[in-house]
Short mmCIF file of C-alpha atoms and ligand atoms in Angstrom, two decimals:
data_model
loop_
_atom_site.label_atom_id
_atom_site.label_comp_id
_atom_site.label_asym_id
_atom_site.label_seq_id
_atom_site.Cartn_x
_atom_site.Cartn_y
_atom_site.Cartn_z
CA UNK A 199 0.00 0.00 0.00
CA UNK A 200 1.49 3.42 -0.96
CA UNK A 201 1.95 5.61 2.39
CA UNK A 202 0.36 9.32 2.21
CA UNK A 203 3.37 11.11 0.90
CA UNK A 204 3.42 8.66 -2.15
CA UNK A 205 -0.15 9.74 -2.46
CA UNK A 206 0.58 13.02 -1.96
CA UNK A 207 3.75 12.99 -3.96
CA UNK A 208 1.03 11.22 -7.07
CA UNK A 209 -1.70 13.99 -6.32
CA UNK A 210 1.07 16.16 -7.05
CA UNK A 211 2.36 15.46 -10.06
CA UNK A 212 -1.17 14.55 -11.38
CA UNK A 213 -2.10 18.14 -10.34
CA UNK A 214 0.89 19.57 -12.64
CA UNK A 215 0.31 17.03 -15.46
CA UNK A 216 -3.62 18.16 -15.18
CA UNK A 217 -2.22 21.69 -15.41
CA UNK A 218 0.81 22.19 -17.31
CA UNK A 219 0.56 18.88 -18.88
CA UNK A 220 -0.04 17.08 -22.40
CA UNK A 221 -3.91 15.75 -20.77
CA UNK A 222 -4.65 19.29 -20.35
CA UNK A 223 -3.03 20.70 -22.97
CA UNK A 224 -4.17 18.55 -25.44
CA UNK A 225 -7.90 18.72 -24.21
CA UNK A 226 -7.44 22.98 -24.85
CA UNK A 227 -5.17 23.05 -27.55
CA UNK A 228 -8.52 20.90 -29.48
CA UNK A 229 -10.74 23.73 -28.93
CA UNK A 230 -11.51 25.87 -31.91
CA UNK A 231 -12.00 29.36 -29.32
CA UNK A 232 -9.04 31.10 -27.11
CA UNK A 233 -8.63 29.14 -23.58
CA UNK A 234 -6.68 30.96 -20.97
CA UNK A 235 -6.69 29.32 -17.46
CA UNK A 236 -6.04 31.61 -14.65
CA UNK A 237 -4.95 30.51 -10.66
CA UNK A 238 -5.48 32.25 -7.68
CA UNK A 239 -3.19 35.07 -7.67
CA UNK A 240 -4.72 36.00 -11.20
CA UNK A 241 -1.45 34.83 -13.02
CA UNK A 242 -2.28 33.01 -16.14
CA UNK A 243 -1.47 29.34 -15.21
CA UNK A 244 -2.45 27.92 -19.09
CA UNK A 245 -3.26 28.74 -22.67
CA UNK A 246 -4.04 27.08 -25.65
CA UNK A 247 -2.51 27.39 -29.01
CA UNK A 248 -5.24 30.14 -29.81
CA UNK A 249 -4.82 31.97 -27.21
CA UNK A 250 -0.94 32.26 -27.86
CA UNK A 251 -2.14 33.19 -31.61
CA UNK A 252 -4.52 35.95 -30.42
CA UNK A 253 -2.94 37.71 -27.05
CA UNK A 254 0.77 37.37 -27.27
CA UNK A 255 3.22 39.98 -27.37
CA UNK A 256 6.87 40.17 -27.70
CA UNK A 257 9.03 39.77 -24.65
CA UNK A 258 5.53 38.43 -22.84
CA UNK A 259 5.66 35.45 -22.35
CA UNK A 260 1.62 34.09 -21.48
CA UNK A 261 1.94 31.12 -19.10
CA UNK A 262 3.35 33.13 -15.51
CA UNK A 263 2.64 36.93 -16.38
CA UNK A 264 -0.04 38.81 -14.16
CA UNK A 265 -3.59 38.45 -16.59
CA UNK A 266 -3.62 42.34 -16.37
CA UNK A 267 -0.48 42.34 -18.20
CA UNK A 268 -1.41 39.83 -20.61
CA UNK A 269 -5.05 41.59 -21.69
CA UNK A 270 -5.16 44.91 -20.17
CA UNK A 271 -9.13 44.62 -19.41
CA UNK A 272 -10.52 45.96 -15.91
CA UNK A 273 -14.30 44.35 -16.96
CA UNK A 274 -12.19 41.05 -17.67
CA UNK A 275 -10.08 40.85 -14.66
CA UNK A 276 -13.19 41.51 -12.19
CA UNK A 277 -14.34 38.75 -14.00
CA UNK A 278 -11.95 36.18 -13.84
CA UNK A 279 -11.81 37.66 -10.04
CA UNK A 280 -15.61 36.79 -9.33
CA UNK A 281 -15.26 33.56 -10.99
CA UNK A 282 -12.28 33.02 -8.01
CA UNK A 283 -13.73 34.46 -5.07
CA UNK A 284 -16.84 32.77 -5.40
CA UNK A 285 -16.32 29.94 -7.08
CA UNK A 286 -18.81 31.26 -9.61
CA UNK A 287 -19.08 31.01 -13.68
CA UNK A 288 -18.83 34.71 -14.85
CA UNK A 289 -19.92 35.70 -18.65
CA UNK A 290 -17.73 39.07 -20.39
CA UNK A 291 -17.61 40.90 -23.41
CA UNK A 292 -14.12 42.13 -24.38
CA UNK A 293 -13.46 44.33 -27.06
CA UNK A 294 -10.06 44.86 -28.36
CA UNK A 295 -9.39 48.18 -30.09
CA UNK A 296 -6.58 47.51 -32.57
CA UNK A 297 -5.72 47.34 -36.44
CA UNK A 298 -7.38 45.02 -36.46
CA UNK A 299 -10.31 45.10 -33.95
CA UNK A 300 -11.73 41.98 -32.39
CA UNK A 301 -14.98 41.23 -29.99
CA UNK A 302 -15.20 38.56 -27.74
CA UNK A 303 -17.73 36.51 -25.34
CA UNK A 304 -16.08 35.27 -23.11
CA UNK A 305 -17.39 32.35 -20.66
CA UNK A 306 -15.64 31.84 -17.15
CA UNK A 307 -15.77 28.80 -14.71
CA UNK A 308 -14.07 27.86 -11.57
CA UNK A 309 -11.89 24.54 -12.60
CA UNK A 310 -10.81 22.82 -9.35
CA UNK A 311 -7.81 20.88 -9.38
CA UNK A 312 -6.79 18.66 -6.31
CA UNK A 313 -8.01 21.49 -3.96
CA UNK A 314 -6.64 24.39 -5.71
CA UNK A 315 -8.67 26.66 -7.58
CA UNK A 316 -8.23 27.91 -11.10
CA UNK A 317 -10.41 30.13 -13.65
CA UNK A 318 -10.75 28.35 -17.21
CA UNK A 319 -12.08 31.30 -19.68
CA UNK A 320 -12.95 30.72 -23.69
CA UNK A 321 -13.12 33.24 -25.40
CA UNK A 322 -15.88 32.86 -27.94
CA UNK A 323 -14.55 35.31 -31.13
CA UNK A 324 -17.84 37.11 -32.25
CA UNK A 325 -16.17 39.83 -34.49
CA UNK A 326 -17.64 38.20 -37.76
CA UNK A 327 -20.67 37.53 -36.35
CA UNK A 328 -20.90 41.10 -35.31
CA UNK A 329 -19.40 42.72 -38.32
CA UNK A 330 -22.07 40.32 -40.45
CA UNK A 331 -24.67 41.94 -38.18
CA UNK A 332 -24.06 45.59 -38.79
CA UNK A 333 -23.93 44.84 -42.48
CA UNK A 334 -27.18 43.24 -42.09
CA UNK A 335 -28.42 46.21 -40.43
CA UNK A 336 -27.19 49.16 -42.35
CA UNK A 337 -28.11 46.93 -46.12
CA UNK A 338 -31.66 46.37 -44.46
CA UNK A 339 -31.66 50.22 -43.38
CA UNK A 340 -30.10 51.74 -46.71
CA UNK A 341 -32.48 49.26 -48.67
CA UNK A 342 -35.81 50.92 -46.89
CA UNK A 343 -34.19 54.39 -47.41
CA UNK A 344 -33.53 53.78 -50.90
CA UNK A 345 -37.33 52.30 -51.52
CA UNK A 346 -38.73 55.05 -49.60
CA UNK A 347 -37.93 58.06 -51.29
CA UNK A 348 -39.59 57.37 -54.98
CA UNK A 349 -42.43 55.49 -52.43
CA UNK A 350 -42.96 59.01 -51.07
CA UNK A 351 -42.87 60.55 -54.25
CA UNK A 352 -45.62 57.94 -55.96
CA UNK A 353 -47.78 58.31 -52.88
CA UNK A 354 -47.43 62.05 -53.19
CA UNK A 355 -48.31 62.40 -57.13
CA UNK A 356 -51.44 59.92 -56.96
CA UNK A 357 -52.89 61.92 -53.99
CA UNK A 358 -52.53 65.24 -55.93
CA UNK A 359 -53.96 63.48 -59.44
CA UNK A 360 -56.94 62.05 -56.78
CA UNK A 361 -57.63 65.65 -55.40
CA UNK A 362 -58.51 67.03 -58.67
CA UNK A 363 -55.42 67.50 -60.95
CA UNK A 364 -56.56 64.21 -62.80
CA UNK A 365 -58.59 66.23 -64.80
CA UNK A 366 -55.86 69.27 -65.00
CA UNK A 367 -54.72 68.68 -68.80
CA UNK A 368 -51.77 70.55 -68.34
CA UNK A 369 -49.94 68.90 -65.63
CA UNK A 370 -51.62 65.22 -65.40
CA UNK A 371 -49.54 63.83 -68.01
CA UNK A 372 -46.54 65.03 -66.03
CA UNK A 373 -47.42 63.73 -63.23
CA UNK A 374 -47.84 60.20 -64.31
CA UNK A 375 -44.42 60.52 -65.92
CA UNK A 376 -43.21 61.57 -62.53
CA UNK A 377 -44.78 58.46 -61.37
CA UNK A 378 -43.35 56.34 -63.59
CA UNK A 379 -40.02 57.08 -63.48
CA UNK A 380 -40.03 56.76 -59.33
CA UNK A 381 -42.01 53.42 -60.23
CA UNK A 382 -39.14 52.48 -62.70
CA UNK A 383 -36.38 53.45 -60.23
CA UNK A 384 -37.45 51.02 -57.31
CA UNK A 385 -37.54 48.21 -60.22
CA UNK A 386 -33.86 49.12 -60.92
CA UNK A 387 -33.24 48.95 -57.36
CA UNK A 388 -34.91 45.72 -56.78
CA UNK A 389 -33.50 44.06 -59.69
CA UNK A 390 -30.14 45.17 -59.08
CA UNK A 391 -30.21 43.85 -55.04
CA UNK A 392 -31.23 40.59 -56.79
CA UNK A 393 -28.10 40.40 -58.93
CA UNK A 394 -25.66 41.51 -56.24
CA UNK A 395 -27.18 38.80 -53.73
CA UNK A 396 -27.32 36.02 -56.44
CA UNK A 397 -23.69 36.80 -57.48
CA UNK A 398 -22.98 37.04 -53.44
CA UNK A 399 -24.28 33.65 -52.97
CA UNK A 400 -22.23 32.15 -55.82
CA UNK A 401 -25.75 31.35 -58.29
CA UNK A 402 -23.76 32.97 -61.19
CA UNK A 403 -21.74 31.06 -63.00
CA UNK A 404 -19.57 32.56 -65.97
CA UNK A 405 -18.69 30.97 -69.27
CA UNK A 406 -15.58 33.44 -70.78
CA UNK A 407 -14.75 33.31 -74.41
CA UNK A 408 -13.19 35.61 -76.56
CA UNK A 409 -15.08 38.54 -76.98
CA UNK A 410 -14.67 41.22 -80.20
CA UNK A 411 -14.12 43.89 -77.68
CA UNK A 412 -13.91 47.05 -80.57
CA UNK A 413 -17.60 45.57 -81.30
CA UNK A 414 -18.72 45.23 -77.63
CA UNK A 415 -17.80 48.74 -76.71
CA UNK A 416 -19.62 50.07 -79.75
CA UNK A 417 -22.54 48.53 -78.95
CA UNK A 418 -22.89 50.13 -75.46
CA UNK A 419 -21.96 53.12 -76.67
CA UNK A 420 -25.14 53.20 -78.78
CA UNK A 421 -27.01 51.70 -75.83
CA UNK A 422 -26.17 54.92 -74.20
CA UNK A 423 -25.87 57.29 -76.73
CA UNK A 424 -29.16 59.42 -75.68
CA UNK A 425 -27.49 60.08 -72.18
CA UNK A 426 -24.36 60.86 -73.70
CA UNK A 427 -25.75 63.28 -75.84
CA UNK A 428 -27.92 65.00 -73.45
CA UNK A 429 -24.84 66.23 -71.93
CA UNK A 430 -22.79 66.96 -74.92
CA UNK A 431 -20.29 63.60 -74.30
CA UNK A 432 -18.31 62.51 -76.35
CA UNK A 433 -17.44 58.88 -76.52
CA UNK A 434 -14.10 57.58 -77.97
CA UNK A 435 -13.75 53.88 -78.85
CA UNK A 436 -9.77 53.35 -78.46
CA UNK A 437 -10.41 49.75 -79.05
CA UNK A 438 -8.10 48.28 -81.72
CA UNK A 439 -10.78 46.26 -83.94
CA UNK A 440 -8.13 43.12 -83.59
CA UNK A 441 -8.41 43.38 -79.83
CA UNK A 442 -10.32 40.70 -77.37
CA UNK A 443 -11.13 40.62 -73.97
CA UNK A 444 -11.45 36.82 -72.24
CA UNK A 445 -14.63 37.31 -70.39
CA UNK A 446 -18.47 36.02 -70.49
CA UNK A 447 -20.05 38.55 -72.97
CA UNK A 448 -23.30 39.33 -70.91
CA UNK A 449 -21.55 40.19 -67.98
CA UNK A 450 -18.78 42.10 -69.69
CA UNK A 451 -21.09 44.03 -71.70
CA UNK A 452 -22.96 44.42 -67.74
CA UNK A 453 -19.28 45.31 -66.50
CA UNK A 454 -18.69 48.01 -69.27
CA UNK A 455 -22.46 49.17 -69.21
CA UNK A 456 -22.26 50.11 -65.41
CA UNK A 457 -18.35 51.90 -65.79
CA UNK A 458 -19.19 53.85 -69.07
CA UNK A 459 -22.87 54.77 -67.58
CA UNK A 460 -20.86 56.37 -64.56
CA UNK A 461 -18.61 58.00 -67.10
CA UNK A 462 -21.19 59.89 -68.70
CA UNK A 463 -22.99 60.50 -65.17
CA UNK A 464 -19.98 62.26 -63.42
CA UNK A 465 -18.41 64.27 -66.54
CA UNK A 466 -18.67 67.42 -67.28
CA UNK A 467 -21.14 69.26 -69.52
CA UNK A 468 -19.19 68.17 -73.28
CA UNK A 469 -16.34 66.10 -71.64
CA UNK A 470 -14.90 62.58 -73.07
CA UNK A 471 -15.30 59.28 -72.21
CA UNK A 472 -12.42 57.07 -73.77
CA UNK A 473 -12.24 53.13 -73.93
CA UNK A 474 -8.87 51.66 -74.49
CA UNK A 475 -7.57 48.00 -74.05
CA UNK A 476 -4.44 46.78 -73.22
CA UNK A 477 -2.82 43.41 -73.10
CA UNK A 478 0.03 42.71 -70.53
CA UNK A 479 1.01 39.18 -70.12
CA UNK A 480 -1.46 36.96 -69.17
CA UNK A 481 -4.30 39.90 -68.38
CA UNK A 482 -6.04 42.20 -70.81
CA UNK A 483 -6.93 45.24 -69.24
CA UNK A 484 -10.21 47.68 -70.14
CA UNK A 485 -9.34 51.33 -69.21
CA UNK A 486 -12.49 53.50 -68.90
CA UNK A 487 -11.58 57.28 -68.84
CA UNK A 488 -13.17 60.43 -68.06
CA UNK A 489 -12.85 64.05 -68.03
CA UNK A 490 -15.16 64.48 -64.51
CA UNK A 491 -15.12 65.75 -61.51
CA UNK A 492 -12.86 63.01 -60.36
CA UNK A 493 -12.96 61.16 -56.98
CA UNK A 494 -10.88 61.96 -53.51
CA UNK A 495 -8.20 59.16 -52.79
CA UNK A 496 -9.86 59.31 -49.38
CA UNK A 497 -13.21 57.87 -50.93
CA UNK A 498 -12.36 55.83 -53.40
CA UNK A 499 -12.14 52.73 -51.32
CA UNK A 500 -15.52 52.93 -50.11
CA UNK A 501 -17.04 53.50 -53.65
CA UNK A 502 -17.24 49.72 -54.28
CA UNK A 503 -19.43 49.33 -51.41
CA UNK A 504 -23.13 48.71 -51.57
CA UNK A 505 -25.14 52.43 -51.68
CA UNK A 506 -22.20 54.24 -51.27
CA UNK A 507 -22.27 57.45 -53.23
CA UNK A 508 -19.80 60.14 -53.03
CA UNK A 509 -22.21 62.93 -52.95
CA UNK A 510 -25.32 61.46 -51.93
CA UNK A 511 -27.35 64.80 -53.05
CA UNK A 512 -27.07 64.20 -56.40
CA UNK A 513 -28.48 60.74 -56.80
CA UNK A 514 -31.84 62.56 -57.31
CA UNK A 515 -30.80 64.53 -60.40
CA UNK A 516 -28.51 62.23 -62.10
CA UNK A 517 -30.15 58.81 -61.46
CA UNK A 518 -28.26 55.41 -60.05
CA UNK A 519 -28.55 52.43 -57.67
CA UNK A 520 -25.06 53.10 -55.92
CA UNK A 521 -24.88 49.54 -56.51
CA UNK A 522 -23.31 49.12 -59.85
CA UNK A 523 -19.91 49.24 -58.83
CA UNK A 524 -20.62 46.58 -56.52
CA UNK A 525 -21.82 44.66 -58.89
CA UNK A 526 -18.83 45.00 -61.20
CA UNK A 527 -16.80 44.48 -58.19
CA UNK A 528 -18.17 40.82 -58.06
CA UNK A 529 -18.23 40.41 -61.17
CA UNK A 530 -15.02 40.97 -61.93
CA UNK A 531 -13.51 38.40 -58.97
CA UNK A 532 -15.82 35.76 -60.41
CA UNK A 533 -13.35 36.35 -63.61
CA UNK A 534 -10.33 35.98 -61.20
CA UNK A 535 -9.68 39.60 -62.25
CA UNK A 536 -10.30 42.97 -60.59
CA UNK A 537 -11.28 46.71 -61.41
CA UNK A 538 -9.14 49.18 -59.85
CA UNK A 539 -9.34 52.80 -60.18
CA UNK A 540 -7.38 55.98 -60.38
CA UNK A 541 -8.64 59.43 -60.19
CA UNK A 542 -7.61 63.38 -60.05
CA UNK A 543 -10.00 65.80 -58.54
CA UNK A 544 -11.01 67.92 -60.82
CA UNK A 545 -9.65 66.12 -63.90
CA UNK A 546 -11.24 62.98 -64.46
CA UNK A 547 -10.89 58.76 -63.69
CA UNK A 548 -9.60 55.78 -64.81
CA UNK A 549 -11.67 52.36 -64.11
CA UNK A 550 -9.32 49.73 -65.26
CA UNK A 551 -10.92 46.33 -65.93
CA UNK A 552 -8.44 43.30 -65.45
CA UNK A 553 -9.65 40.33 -67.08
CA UNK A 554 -6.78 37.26 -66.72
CA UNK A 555 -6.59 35.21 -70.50
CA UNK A 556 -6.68 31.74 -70.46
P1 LIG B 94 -24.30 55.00 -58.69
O1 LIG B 94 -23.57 55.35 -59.96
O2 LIG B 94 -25.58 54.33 -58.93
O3 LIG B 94 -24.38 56.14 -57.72
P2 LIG B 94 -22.08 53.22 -58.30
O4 LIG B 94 -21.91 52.04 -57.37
O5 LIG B 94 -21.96 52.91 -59.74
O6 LIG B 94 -23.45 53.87 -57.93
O7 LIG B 94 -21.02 54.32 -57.92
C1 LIG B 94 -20.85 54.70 -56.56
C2 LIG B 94 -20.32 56.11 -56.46
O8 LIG B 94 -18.97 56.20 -56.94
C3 LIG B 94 -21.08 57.13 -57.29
O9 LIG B 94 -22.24 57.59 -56.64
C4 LIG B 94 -20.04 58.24 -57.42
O10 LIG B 94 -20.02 59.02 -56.25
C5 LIG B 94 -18.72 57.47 -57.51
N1 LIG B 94 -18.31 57.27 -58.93
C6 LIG B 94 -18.49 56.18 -59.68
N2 LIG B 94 -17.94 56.34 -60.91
C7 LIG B 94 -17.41 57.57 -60.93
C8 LIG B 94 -16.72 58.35 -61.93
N3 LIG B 94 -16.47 57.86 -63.15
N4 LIG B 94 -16.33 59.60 -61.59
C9 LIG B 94 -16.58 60.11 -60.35
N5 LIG B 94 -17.23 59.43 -59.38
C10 LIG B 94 -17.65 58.19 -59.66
#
C-alpha cells in the first residue's frame, strides 16, 4: 500500500500534469475558441494554441505573467476575479481596439484541481458575427431608405392626381411621368439587389470566351448614346478592332455598361469618355476614362461598397442604384480579375478592368 506522501507525492504530479501537462493541454489546444486558465493570484497558469495566436506579445511570455499584463481589461479581470472568489461562472464581453479590432464573449468557470482553484475562460470570437450583423443592419436600413424616397414621391403624385389634378390637362400627363419614373427606379433597385445577392451567394456562373471587344464597346456606346448626348459627351472607342477581352459577354457588356454609364454620369457638360484595351502578359486590361469631376483618394475605397455614393445629393438629379460598382466588383472576382481605379479631382478617372486570359 502506498503511504500518504506517495499519495501526496502522485496527487502532485497529477495536479501539474492536469495543469501544465499534455492531458490538459491537449484537451485545450482541441478547442476551436481562445482558452486561458487563470490561478489564484490572477497569473495566467495555461493557454491554448489560440490563445498564444490571439494575445501574445513580444518579450511576454503568457503562461506566468499577471492576466492584467497579458489583456489589459478591468471588466475582464473583475471577471476572472468573481469567478475566483466565489467559485462562480462569470460571462464578459471584451473588445479589443486595434488594427485590427476583435470582440469577444467570453465564458468563465471555476476549474478545481486537487483542492486548488483555477479560472478556465474561452473566449468565444464574435467579431464576424458582429461585423455580419451591422452589415445586415445598415443593407436592411439603406435598402428601406432607398425604396422610400420614390415610395414618397408615388404616394405624393397619386394623392394630388386624386384631389382634382386628374382632370388638369396641363400637368396630369406630367405627373404620371413623374410616377413612372419613381415606379421604374425602385424596379432598378430591386433588380439590381437581386443580382448583387445572387452573385454574393455564388448562383452565377460565368462561361468566358473571346469577346470582339472594338464591337462590344460600340454597342454600349449606342445603348447609351441618348445620355451621352444629353450632356454633350463625347465617346471615344480606343479599341483596336483586332483586340479581345477573355470574359463572359453578358456580364462584360454588364461590367462596361455600369463603368461607361458612370462616365457619362460624373463628366462634365461636353467632356470625353475614352475606352482603351491593353494586353500585358497573361491579363487584358479595359481602361475606362473620363474628363469628370474626379474622386478623392480618401473615398475611393468605399465606392465599391453597396449604396455608397460620393455625394449622396445628387443621386436625385442624375439617377443610379449606388450599386453598380458593386456589382462589377463581383463580377469581376468571379473572372479571377479585378477593377481598380485611379482618379484626379477635378480632372477625371480611370476604371481599369483586369480580365486574366486563359
Ligand atoms: P451610382 O452610380 O448608382 O451612384 P455606383 O456604385 O456605380 O453607384 O457608384 C458609386 C459612387 O462612386 C457614385 O455615386 C459616385 O459618387 C462614384 N463614382 C463612380 N464612378 C465615378 C466616376 N467615373 N467619376 C466620379 N465618381 C464616380
Amino acid at each position: 500500500m502506498r503511504s500518504p506522501s506517495h499519495i501526496g507525492a502522485f496527487q502532485a504530479g497529477y495536479r501539474q500534469q492536469m495543469i501544465s501537462g499534455s492531458i490538459f493541454q491537449s484537451i485545450i489546444n482541441a478547442t476551436r475558441e481562445a482558452v486561458v486558465l487563470v490561478d489564484r493570484s490572477l497569473r495566467v497558469a495555461a493557454v491554448n494554441n489560440h490563445a498564444l495566436a490571439a494575445f501574445s506579445r513580444e518579450n511576454l511570455p503568457l503562461v506566468g505573467s499577471r492576466l492584467s499584463e497579458v489583456i489589459r481589461d478591468a471588466s475582464l479581470h473583475e471577471a476572472y476575479s468573481r469567478t475566483l472568489e466565489n467559485n462562480i461562472a462569470s460571462d464578459v464581453r471584451l473588445e479589443i481596439i486595434s488594427a485590427e479590432p476583435k470582440a469577444y464573449d467570453i465564458h468563465i468557470e471555476p476549474l478545481e484541481v486537487e483542492g486548488s482553484l483555477y479560472a478556465v475562460g474561452v473566449f468565444y470570437d464574435v467579431t464576424k458575427i458582429e461585423n455580419l450583423e451591422k452589415m445586415r443592419q445598415a443593407l436592411l436600413s439603406n435598402l428601406s431608405h432607398e425604396l422610400r424616397t420614390p415610395l414618397t414621391s408615388i404616394l405624393a403624385y397619386v394623392e394630388t392626381l386624386e384631389d382634382g389634378a386628374i382632370d388638369d390637362r396641363e400637368n396630369n400627363r406630367r405627373f404620371l411621368g413623374t410616377i413612372r419614373r419613381n415606379a421604374e427606379r425602385m424596379h432598378e433597385l430591386i433588380s439590381d439587389i437581386l443580382e448583387l445577392s445572387s452573385i454574393e451567394s455564388g448562383n452565377v456562373s460565368i462561361e468566358p470566351k473571346h469577346v470582339r471587344l472594338k464591337n462590344m464597346v460600340d454597342e454600349v456606346f449606342e445603348d447609351l448614346s441618348s445620355k451621352a448626348a444629353e450632356r454633350d459627351i463625347g465617346l471615344i472607342n480606343d479599341v483596336s478592332a483586332d483586340s479581345s477581352a477573355y470574359a463572359d459577354p453578358m456580364r462584360l457588356e454588364q461590367m462596361l455598361t455600369n463603368l461607361i454609364d458612370n462616365a457619362i454620369k460624373f463628366n462634365r457638360p461636353a467632356g470625353t469618355v475614352t475606352v482603351g484595351f491593353q494586353e500585358n502578359g497573361p491579363v487584358g486590361s479595359i481602361a475606362i476614362t473620363d474628363t469628370g469631376e474626379g474622386i478623392m483618394s480618401s473615398q475611393i475605397p468605399r465606392i465599391f461598397e453597396r449604396f455608397y455614393r460620393v455625394d449622396r445629393g445628387r443621386t436625385r438629379e442624375i439617377g443610379g442604384t449606388g450599386l453598380g460598382l458593386a456589382i462589377v466588383k463581383h463580377l469581376a472576382r468571379l473572372h479571377g480579375g479585378r477593377v481598380t481605379v485611379s482618379s484626379v479631382l477635378g480632372s477625371g478617372t480611370t476604371f481599369t478592368l483586369e480580365l486574366p486570359k486563359p
